Tab-separated table of C-alpha atoms in Angstrom:
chain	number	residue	atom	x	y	z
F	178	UNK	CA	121.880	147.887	161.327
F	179	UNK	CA	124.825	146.644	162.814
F	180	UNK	CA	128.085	147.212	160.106
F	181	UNK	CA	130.213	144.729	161.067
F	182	UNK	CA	127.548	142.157	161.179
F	183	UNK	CA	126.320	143.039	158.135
F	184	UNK	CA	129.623	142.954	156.176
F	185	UNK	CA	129.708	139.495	157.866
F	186	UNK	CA	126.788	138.651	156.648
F	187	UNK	CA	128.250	140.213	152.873
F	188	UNK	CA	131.200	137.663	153.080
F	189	UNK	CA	128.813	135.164	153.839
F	190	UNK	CA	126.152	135.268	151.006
F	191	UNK	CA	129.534	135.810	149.145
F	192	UNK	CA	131.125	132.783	149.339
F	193	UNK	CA	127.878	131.038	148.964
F	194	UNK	CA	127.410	132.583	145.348
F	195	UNK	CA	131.403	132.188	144.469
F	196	UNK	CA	130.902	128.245	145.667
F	197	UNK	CA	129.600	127.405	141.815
F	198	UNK	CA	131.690	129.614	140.024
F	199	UNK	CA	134.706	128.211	141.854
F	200	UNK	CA	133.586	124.606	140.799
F	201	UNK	CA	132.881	126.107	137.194
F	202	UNK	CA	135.981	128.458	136.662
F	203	UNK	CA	138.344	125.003	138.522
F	204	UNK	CA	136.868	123.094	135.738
F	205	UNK	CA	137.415	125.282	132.655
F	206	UNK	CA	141.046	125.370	134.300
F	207	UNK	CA	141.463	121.900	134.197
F	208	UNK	CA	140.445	121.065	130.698
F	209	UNK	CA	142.367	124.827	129.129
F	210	UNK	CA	145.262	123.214	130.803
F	211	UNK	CA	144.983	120.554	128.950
F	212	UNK	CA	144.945	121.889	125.518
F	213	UNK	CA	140.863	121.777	125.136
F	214	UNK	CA	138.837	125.361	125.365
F	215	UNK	CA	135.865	124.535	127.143
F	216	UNK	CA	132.852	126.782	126.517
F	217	UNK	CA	130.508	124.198	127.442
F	218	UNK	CA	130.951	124.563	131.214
F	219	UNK	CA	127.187	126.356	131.064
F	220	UNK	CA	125.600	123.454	129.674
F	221	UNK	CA	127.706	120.958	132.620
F	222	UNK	CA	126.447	123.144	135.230
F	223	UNK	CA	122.937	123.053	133.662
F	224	UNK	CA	123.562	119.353	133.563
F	225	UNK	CA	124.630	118.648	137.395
F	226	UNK	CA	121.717	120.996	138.209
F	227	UNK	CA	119.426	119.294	137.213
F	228	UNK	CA	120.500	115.845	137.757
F	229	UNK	CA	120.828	116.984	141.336
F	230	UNK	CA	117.323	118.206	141.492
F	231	UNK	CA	115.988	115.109	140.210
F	232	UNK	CA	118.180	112.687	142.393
F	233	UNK	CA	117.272	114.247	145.322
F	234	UNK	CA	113.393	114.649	144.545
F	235	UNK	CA	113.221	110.700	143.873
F	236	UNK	CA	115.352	109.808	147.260
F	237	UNK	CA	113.252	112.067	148.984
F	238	UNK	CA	109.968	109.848	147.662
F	239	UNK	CA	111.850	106.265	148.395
F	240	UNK	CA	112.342	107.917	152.569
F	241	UNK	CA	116.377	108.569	152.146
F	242	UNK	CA	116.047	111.913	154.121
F	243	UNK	CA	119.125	113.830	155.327
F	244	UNK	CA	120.817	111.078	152.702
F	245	UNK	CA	119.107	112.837	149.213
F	246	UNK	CA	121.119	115.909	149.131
F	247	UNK	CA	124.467	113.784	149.000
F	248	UNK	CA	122.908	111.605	146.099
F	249	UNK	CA	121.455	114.644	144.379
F	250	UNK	CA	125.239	115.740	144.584
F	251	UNK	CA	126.723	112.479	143.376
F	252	UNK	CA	124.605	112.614	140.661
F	253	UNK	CA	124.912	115.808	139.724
F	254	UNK	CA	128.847	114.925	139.130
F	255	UNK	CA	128.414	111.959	137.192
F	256	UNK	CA	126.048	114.029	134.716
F	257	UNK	CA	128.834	116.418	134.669
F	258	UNK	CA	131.145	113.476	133.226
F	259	UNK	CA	128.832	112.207	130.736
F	260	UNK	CA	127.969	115.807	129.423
F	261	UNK	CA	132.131	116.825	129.206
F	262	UNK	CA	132.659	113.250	127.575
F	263	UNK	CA	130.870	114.371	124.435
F	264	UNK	CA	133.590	117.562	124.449
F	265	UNK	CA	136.344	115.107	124.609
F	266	UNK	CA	135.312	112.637	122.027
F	267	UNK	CA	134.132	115.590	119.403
F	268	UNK	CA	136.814	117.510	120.948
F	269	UNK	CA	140.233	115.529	121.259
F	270	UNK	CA	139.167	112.029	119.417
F	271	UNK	CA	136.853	113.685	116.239
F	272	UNK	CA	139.361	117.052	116.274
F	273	UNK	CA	135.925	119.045	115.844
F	274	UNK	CA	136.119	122.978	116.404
F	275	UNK	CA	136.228	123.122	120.399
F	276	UNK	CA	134.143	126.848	120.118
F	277	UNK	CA	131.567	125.404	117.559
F	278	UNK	CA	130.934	121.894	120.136
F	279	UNK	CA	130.929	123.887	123.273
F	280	UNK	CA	127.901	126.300	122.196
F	281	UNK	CA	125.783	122.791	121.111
F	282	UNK	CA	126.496	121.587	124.711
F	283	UNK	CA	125.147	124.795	126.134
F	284	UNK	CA	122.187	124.652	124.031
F	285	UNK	CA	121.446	120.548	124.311
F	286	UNK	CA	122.006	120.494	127.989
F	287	UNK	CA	119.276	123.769	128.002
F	288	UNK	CA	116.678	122.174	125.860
F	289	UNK	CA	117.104	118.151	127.422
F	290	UNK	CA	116.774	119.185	130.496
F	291	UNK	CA	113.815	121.417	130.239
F	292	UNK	CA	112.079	118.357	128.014
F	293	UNK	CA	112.973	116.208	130.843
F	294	UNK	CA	111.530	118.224	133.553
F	295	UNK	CA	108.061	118.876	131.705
F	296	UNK	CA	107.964	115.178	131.619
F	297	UNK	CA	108.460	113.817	134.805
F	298	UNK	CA	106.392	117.027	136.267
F	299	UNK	CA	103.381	116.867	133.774
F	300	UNK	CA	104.650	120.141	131.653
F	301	UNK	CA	105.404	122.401	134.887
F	302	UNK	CA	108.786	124.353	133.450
F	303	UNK	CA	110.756	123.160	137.379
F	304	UNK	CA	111.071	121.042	139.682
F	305	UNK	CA	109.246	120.738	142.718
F	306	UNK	CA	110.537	122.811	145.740
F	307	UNK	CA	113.190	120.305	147.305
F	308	UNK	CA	112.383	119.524	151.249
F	309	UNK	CA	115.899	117.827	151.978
F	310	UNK	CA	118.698	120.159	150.664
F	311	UNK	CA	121.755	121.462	152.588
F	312	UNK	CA	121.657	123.143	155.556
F	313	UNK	CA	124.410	125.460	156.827
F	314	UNK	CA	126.812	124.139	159.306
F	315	UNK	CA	128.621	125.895	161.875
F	316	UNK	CA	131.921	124.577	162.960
F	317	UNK	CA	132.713	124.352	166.590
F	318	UNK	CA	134.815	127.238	167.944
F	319	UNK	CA	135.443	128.432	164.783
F	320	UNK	CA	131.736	130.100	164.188
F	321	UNK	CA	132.654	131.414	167.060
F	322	UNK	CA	135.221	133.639	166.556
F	323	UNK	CA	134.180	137.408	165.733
F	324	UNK	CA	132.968	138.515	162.286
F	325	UNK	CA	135.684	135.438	160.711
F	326	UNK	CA	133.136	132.830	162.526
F	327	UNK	CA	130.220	134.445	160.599
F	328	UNK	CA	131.502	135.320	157.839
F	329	UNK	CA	133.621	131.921	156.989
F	330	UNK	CA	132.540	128.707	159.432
F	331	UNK	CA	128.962	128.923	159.119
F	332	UNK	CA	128.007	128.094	155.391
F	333	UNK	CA	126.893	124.946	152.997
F	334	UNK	CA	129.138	121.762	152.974
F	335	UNK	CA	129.779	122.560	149.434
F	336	UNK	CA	131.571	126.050	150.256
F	337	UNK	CA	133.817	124.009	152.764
F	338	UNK	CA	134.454	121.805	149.333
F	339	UNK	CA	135.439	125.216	147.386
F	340	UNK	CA	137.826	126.082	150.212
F	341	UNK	CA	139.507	122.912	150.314
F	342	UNK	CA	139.377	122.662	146.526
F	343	UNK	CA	141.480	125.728	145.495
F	344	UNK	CA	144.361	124.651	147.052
F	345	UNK	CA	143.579	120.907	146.049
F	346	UNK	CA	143.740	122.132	142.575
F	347	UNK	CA	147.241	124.549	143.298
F	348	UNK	CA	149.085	121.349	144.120
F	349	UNK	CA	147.891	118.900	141.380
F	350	UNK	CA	148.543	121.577	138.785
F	351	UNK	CA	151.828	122.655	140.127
F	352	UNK	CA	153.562	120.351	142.838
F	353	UNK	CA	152.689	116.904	141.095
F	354	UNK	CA	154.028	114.831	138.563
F	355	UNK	CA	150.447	114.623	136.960
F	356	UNK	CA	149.610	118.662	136.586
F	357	UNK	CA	153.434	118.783	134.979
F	358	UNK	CA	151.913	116.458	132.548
F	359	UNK	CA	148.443	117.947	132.065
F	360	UNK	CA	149.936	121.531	131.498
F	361	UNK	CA	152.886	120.601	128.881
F	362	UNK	CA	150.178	119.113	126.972
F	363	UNK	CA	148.520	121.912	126.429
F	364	UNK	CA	151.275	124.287	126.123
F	365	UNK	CA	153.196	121.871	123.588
F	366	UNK	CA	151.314	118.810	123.263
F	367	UNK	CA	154.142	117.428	120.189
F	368	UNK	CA	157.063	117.895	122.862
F	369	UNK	CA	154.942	115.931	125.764
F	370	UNK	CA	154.410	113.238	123.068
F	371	UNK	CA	157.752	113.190	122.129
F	372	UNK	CA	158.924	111.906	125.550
F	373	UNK	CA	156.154	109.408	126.214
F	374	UNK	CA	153.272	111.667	127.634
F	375	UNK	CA	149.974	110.642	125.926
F	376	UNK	CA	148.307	113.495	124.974
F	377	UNK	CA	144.961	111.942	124.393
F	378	UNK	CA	144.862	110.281	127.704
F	379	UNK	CA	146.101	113.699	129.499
F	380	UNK	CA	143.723	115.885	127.430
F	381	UNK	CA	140.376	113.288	128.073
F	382	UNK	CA	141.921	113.618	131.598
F	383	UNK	CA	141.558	117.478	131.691
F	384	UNK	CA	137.777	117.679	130.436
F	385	UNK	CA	136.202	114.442	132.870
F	386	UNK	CA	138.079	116.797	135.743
F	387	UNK	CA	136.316	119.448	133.918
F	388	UNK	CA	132.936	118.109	133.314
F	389	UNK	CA	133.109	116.508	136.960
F	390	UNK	CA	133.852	120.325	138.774
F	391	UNK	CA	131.197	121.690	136.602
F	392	UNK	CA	128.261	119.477	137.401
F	393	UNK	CA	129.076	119.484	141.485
F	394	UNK	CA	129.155	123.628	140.993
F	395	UNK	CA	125.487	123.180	139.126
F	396	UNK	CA	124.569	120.849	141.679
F	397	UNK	CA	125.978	123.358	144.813
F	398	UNK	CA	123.099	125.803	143.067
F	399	UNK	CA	119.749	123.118	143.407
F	400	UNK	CA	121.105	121.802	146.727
F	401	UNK	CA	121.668	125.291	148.566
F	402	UNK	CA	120.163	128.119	147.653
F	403	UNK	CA	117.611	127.515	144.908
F	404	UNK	CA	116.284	124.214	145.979
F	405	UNK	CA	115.026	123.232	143.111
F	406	UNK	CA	115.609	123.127	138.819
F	407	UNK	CA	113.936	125.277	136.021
F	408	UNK	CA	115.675	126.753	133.216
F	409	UNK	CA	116.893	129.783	134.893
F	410	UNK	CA	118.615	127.985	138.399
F	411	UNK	CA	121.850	128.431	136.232
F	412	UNK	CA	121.816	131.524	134.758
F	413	UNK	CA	125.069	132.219	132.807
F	414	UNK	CA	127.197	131.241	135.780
F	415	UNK	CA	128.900	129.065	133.628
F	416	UNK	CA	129.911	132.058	131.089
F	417	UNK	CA	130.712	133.658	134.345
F	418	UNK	CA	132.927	131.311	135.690
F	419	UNK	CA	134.869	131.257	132.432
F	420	UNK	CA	135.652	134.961	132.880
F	421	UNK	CA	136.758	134.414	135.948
F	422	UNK	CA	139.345	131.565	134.514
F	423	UNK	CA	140.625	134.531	132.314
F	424	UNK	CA	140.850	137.357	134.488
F	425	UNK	CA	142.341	134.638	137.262
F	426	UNK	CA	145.074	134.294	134.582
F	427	UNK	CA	144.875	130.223	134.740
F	428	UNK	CA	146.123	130.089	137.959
F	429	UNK	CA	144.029	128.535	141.088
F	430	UNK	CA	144.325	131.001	143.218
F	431	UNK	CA	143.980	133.692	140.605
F	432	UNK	CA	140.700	132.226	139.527
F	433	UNK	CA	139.605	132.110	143.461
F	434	UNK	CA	140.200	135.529	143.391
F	435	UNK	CA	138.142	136.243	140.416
F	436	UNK	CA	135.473	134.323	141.628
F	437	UNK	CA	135.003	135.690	144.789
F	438	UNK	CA	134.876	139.323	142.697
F	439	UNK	CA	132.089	137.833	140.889
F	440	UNK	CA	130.439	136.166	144.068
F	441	UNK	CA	130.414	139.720	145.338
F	442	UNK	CA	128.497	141.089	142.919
F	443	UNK	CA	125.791	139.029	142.819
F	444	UNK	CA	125.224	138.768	146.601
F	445	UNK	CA	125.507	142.694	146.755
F	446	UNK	CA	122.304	142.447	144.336
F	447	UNK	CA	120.388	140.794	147.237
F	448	UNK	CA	122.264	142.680	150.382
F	449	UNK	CA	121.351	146.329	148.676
F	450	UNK	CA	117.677	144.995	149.077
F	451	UNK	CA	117.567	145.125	153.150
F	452	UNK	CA	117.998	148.979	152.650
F	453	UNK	CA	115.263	151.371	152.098
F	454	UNK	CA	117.221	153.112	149.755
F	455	UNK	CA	117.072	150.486	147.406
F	456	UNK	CA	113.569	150.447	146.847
F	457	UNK	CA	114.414	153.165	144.357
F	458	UNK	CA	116.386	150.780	141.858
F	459	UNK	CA	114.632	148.995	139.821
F	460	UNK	CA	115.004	145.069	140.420
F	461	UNK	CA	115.888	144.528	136.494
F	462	UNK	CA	119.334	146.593	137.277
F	463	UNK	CA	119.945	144.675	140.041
F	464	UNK	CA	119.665	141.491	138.562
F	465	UNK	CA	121.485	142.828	135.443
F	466	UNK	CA	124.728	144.430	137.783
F	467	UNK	CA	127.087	140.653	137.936
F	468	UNK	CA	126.329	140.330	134.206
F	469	UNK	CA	127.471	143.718	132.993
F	470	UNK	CA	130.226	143.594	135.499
F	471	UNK	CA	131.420	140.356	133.879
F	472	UNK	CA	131.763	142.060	130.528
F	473	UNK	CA	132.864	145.667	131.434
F	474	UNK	CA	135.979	143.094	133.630
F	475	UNK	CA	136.293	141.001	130.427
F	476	UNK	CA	136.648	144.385	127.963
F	477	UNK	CA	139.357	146.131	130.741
F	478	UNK	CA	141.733	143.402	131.436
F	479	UNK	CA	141.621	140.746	129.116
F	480	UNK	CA	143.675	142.413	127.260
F	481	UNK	CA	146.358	142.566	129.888
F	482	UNK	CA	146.750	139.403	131.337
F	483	UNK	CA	148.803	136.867	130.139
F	484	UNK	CA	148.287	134.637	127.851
F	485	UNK	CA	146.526	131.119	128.146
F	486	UNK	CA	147.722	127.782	127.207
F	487	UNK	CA	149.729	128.441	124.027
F	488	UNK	CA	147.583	125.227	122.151
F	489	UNK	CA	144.371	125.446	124.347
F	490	UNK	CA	141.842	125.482	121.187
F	491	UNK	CA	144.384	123.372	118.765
F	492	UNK	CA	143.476	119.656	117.947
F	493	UNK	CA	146.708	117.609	117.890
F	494	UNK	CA	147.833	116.168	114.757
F	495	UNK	CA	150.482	113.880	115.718
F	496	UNK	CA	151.709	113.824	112.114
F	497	UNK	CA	152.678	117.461	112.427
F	498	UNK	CA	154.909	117.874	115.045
């Protein structure tokens, strides 16, 4: 085997598998930077994945063709929204324990969606295999250029979102008069309303961004390189993208980072397969490796990194500050 095609090929399968967590981990960002701790980002992801799935699956019956994909993604987002507006009305409006309504997301968005898909597919537990889903593109000149070409300008359209959308996210949070905004509310949400910043609006602001990110990263998975919905098409990423939010440290870039660590590990799982070697491991560690690697990353440097937003978690009481 060639090496330096191969570790192209590595990058490659990489940034395919960070594409979801990036969406994911952007999202938790968004609404922890707000003041709101978002464990339900599984359950979005679950959410956009399957409404992406089914989207697509009915355009592709009513003739939309190369069309379905894009609204199997736009639908994907807007499930994202209405999932993440049940966090923000238990969360922000009710003041309900963010923790305890986060786990009943995860677990409603697991069980609906199932029910749904035994439904409309006469009790099968998926979807059918998707024909119209996203094909890689290759950008002119640029997939040319040695190994970079390979490895970066020949992917899924959604990957080319993720690249655009880390810095996207680096300026809103940090350059603009909006991010300003959206962080002081969830660093000291009674100063921000002291001076006229409404910390409801900011902090429903924060999860939609949230619960949008989170259903296009569950979508990325049906459209690219599952193809289609069952329970499994998520897999924890969403729990995985959160631990990339904390060992990114909050920051964009950071959580890129982080992501891409994560990305890694789950496309060395199917890279260590083309070697005869391999054979030798049994699949179960394989498919185990990003999970443990997640936790043994969570138990080593949580600890040391900074800390998050000092009222992510906190329901504002405007009476008390």
């Amino acid at each position: 085997m060639d090496l330096i095609s191969d570790l192209a090929n590595l990058v490659n399968s990489t940034l395919v598998f960070t594409t979801a967590l990036i969406f994911g981990a952007m999202g938790g960002l968004f609404s922890e930077r707000s003041g709101v701790f978002n464990i339900g980002i599984e359950g979005m992801m679950t959410g956009g994945a399957f409404a992406a799935a089914i989207a697509t699956w009915y355009a592709e019956k009513a003739g939309y063709g190369a069309a379905s994909p894009w609204l199997g993604l736009a639908a994907g987002i807007v499930c994202g929204i209405m999932i993440s507006l049940l966090l923000a009305v238990a969360a922000v409006t009710l003041k309900a324990n963010q923790a305890v309504v986060g786990v009943v997301i995860n677990i409603l968005a697991a069980a609906i969606t199932l029910y749904l898909v035994k439904i409309i597919f006469n009790g099968a537990g998926d979807t059918d295999v998707l024909s119209d889903v996203y094909s890689k593109w290759a950008i002119p000149w640029l997939s040319d250029i040695p190994f970079f070409g390979k490895a970066l300008f020949n992917t899924y359209p959604t990957t080319y979102m993720a690249y655009v959308l880390v810095p996207l996210c680096s300026y809103l949070l940090f350059k603009t008069p909006f991010g300003l905004r959206l962080r002081s509310v969830g660093e000291h949400p009674g100063a921000s309303d002291t001076v006229g910043i409404n910390v409801t609006k900011y902090r429903y602001i924060g999860v939609l961004i949230s619960g949008l990110l989170a259903g296009m990263g569950g979508a990325a998975i049906t459209l690219t390189t599952t193809g289609n919905f069952s329970h499994s098409t998520v897999s924890g990423q969403g729990f995985i993208a959160l631990a990339a939010m904390i060992f990114g440290r909050w920051s964009p870039w950071g959580v890129f980072g982080a992501t891409f660590f994560f990305g890694m590990a789950q496309a060395l799982r199917n890279f260590v397969k083309l070697y005869d070697w391999s054979k030798d491991i049994p699949m179960e560690f394989l498919y185990m490796f990003p999970y443990v690697l997640t936790l043994l990353v969570l138990a080593g440097a949580v600890g040391k990194s900074v800390k998050g937003p000092a009222a992510a978690g906190e329901p504002y009481d405007p009476s008390k500050r």
